[in-house]
PDB file of C-alpha atoms in Angstrom:
ATOM      1  CA  MET A   1    -131.301  94.349 -27.131  1.00  0.00           C
ATOM      2  CA  ALA A   2    -132.648  96.437 -29.992  1.00  0.00           C
ATOM      3  CA  SER A   3    -133.289 100.131 -31.120  1.00  0.00           C
ATOM      4  CA  SER A   4    -133.228 102.273 -34.036  1.00  0.00           C
ATOM      5  CA  PRO A   5    -132.488 105.812 -32.178  1.00  0.00           C
ATOM      6  CA  GLU A   6    -131.120 107.348 -35.457  1.00  0.00           C
ATOM      7  CA  VAL A   7    -134.009 108.277 -36.885  1.00  0.00           C
ATOM      8  CA  VAL A   8    -136.939 108.978 -34.019  1.00  0.00           C
ATOM      9  CA  ILE A   9    -140.469 108.973 -35.173  1.00  0.00           C
ATOM     10  CA  THR A  10    -143.034 111.334 -33.756  1.00  0.00           C
ATOM     11  CA  THR A  11    -146.601 110.097 -33.986  1.00  0.00           C
ATOM     12  CA  LEU A  12    -149.296 112.929 -33.550  1.00  0.00           C
ATOM     13  CA  PRO A  13    -152.532 112.302 -32.188  1.00  0.00           C
ATOM     14  CA  ASP A  14    -154.034 111.515 -35.357  1.00  0.00           C
ATOM     15  CA  GLY A  15    -151.657 108.782 -36.146  1.00  0.00           C
ATOM     16  CA  THR A  16    -149.432 110.603 -38.852  1.00  0.00           C
ATOM     17  CA  GLU A  17    -145.936 109.875 -38.141  1.00  0.00           C
ATOM     18  CA  LEU A  18    -143.230 112.365 -38.856  1.00  0.00           C
ATOM     19  CA  LYS A  19    -139.436 111.000 -39.085  1.00  0.00           C
ATOM     20  CA  GLY A  20    -136.345 112.964 -38.215  1.00  0.00           C
ATOM     21  CA  ILE A  21    -138.078 116.112 -36.868  1.00  0.00           C
ATOM     22  CA  ASP A  22    -136.548 115.053 -33.296  1.00  0.00           C
ATOM     23  CA  ASN A  23    -132.832 114.607 -33.008  1.00  0.00           C
ATOM     24  CA  ASN A  24    -132.847 113.683 -29.273  1.00  0.00           C
ATOM     25  CA  ILE A  25    -131.830 109.996 -29.430  1.00  0.00           C
ATOM     26  CA  ARG A  26    -133.378 109.355 -25.900  1.00  0.00           C
ATOM     27  CA  ASP A  27    -136.902 110.094 -27.323  1.00  0.00           C
ATOM     28  CA  PHE A  28    -137.198 107.152 -29.509  1.00  0.00           C
ATOM     29  CA  VAL A  29    -139.805 104.234 -29.153  1.00  0.00           C
ATOM     30  CA  ASN A  30    -139.879 101.182 -31.208  1.00  0.00           C
ATOM     31  CA  ILE A  31    -143.290 101.016 -32.844  1.00  0.00           C
ATOM     32  CA  LYS A  32    -145.335  98.097 -33.626  1.00  0.00           C
ATOM     33  CA  GLY A  33    -144.869  97.243 -37.704  1.00  0.00           C
ATOM     34  CA  HIS A  34    -141.832  99.367 -38.297  1.00  0.00           C
ATOM     35  CA  PRO A  35    -138.284  97.446 -38.606  1.00  0.00           C
ATOM     36  CA  ILE A  36    -135.942  98.062 -36.121  1.00  0.00           C
ATOM     37  CA  ASP A  37    -132.130  97.634 -35.874  1.00  0.00           C
ATOM     38  CA  ALA A  38    -131.127  94.781 -33.702  1.00  0.00           C
ATOM     39  CA  PHE A  39    -127.840  93.582 -31.960  1.00  0.00           C
ATOM     40  CA  LYS A  40    -126.825  91.025 -29.882  1.00  0.00           C
ATOM     41  CA  LEU A  41    -124.416  91.829 -26.944  1.00  0.00           C
ATOM     42  CA  ILE A  42    -121.520  89.578 -26.401  1.00  0.00           C
ATOM     43  CA  GLU A  43    -118.784  89.301 -23.562  1.00  0.00           C
ATOM     44  CA  ASP A  44    -116.558  92.450 -23.471  1.00  0.00           C
ATOM     45  CA  ASP A  45    -118.648  94.897 -25.646  1.00  0.00           C
ATOM     46  CA  VAL A  46    -118.507  98.383 -24.197  1.00  0.00           C
ATOM     47  CA  ILE A  47    -122.068  99.943 -24.267  1.00  0.00           C
ATOM     48  CA  THR A  48    -122.838 103.512 -23.230  1.00  0.00           C
ATOM     49  CA  ILE A  49    -126.153 104.032 -21.461  1.00  0.00           C
ATOM     50  CA  VAL A  50    -127.811 107.647 -21.227  1.00  0.00           C
ATOM     51  CA  PRO A  51    -130.375 107.016 -18.038  1.00  0.00           C
ATOM     52  CA  SER A  52    -133.609 108.381 -17.958  1.00  0.00           C
ATOM     53  CA  THR A  53    -134.177 111.109 -15.002  1.00  0.00           C
ATOM     54  CA  ALA A  54    -135.928 108.631 -13.067  1.00  0.00           C
ATOM     55  CA  ASN A  55    -133.001 106.303 -13.717  1.00  0.00           C
ATOM     56  CA  ALA A  56    -130.176 108.594 -13.157  1.00  0.00           C
ATOM     57  CA  THR A  57    -129.465 108.361  -9.318  1.00  0.00           C
ATOM     58  CA  ALA A  58    -129.698 104.324  -9.492  1.00  0.00           C
ATOM     59  CA  MET A  59    -127.122 104.516 -12.540  1.00  0.00           C
ATOM     60  CA  SER A  60    -124.758 106.940 -10.974  1.00  0.00           C
ATOM     61  CA  THR A  61    -124.019 104.406  -7.985  1.00  0.00           C
ATOM     62  CA  ALA A  62    -124.339 100.947  -9.919  1.00  0.00           C
ATOM     63  CA  LYS A  63    -121.639  98.696  -9.905  1.00  0.00           C
ATOM     64  CA  PHE A  64    -123.548  96.424 -12.032  1.00  0.00           C
ATOM     65  CA  LEU A  65    -126.588  96.304 -14.294  1.00  0.00           C
ATOM     66  CA  ILE A  66    -128.244  92.861 -14.096  1.00  0.00           C
ATOM     67  CA  PRO A  67    -131.502  91.409 -16.065  1.00  0.00           C
ATOM     68  CA  GLU A  68    -134.410  91.824 -13.893  1.00  0.00           C
ATOM     69  CA  ALA A  69    -136.345  88.598 -13.467  1.00  0.00           C
ATOM     70  CA  GLY A  70    -139.672  88.858 -15.820  1.00  0.00           C
ATOM     71  CA  LYS A  71    -138.961  92.154 -17.473  1.00  0.00           C
ATOM     72  CA  PHE A  72    -137.077  93.299 -20.479  1.00  0.00           C
ATOM     73  CA  ALA A  73    -135.054  95.664 -18.085  1.00  0.00           C
ATOM     74  CA  LEU A  74    -131.745  96.222 -16.359  1.00  0.00           C
ATOM     75  CA  LYS A  75    -131.739  96.793 -12.627  1.00  0.00           C
ATOM     76  CA  ALA A  76    -129.068  98.877 -11.115  1.00  0.00           C
ATOM     77  CA  GLN A  77    -126.916  96.848  -8.252  1.00  0.00           C
ATOM     78  CA  ALA A  78    -125.121  99.255  -5.967  1.00  0.00           C
ATOM     79  CA  ASP A  79    -123.198  96.687  -3.843  1.00  0.00           C
ATOM     80  CA  GLY A  80    -119.695  95.339  -5.495  1.00  0.00           C
ATOM     81  CA  THR A  81    -120.455  91.461  -5.348  1.00  0.00           C
ATOM     82  CA  ALA A  82    -120.892  90.277  -9.222  1.00  0.00           C
ATOM     83  CA  PRO A  83    -123.408  88.261 -10.116  1.00  0.00           C
ATOM     84  CA  THR A  84    -122.506  84.421 -10.401  1.00  0.00           C
ATOM     85  CA  THR A  85    -124.594  83.445 -13.145  1.00  0.00           C
ATOM     86  CA  GLY A  86    -125.661  84.932 -16.594  1.00  0.00           C
ATOM     87  CA  MET A  87    -124.942  87.984 -18.241  1.00  0.00           C
ATOM     88  CA  TYR A  88    -124.738  91.313 -16.585  1.00  0.00           C
ATOM     89  CA  LEU A  89    -122.918  94.596 -17.448  1.00  0.00           C
ATOM     90  CA  LYS A  90    -120.157  95.899 -14.997  1.00  0.00           C
ATOM     91  CA  ALA A  91    -119.628  99.798 -14.840  1.00  0.00           C
ATOM     92  CA  LEU A  92    -116.699 101.053 -16.154  1.00  0.00           C
ATOM     93  CA  GLY A  93    -117.574 104.888 -15.174  1.00  0.00           C
ATOM     94  CA  ALA A  94    -119.253 108.344 -16.025  1.00  0.00           C
ATOM     95  CA  THR A  95    -118.726 109.718 -19.643  1.00  0.00           C
ATOM     96  CA  THR A  96    -120.697 112.616 -21.441  1.00  0.00           C
ATOM     97  CA  ALA A  97    -122.936 111.976 -24.461  1.00  0.00           C
ATOM     98  CA  HIS A  98    -123.958 115.087 -26.927  1.00  0.00           C
ATOM     99  CA  ILE A  99    -127.217 115.468 -27.923  1.00  0.00           C
ATOM    100  CA  GLY A 100    -129.260 117.514 -30.464  1.00  0.00           C
ATOM    101  CA  ASP A 101    -131.966 119.553 -29.101  1.00  0.00           C
ATOM    102  CA  GLY A 102    -132.662 122.008 -32.072  1.00  0.00           C
ATOM    103  CA  ASN A 103    -129.828 124.229 -30.903  1.00  0.00           C
ATOM    104  CA  LEU A 104    -126.724 124.801 -32.737  1.00  0.00           C
ATOM    105  CA  VAL A 105    -124.668 123.341 -29.934  1.00  0.00           C
ATOM    106  CA  LYS A 106    -125.647 120.059 -28.981  1.00  0.00           C
ATOM    107  CA  LYS A 107    -126.306 119.402 -25.184  1.00  0.00           C
ATOM    108  CA  ALA A 108    -123.889 117.694 -23.009  1.00  0.00           C
ATOM    109  CA  VAL A 109    -125.368 114.941 -20.921  1.00  0.00           C
ATOM    110  CA  THR A 110    -124.031 112.564 -18.292  1.00  0.00           C
ATOM    111  CA  ALA A 111    -123.799 108.846 -19.653  1.00  0.00           C
ATOM    112  CA  TYR A 112    -122.342 105.883 -18.171  1.00  0.00           C
ATOM    113  CA  LYS A 113    -120.101 103.296 -19.771  1.00  0.00           C
ATOM    114  CA  PHE A 114    -120.411  99.697 -19.066  1.00  0.00           C
ATOM    115  CA  VAL A 115    -118.799  96.348 -20.267  1.00  0.00           C
ATOM    116  CA  VAL A 116    -120.810  93.162 -20.912  1.00  0.00           C
ATOM    117  CA  CYS A 117    -119.880  90.238 -18.833  1.00  0.00           C
ATOM    118  CA  VAL A 118    -120.904  86.770 -18.540  1.00  0.00           C
ATOM    119  CA  ALA A 119    -120.334  84.562 -15.229  1.00  0.00           C
TER     120      ALA A 119
END
């Protein structure tokens, strides 16, 4: 998995790039030609995911997140049967992430904790 959410780059229509204007870590994208931070998940790592609005319902009921075949994405699995092969994420529960949005007080949003498992 790879991302560089700590400095969000806002690209204007004319191609101008502005760094650090948006402090919402959910607004990042990895831009071609820019270096990114990368890390490799290993068994027992605990990660926190703030889902998009479109994925919020699936994430809230997920027991597991499994790699989706042919895509660089994780698919929510609501039933309680753990995958029998490969890497997957097991739900630990809901938590809160505090995200800056330009106000003095950061906005609290629902996030979910998962632990990395290997079958």
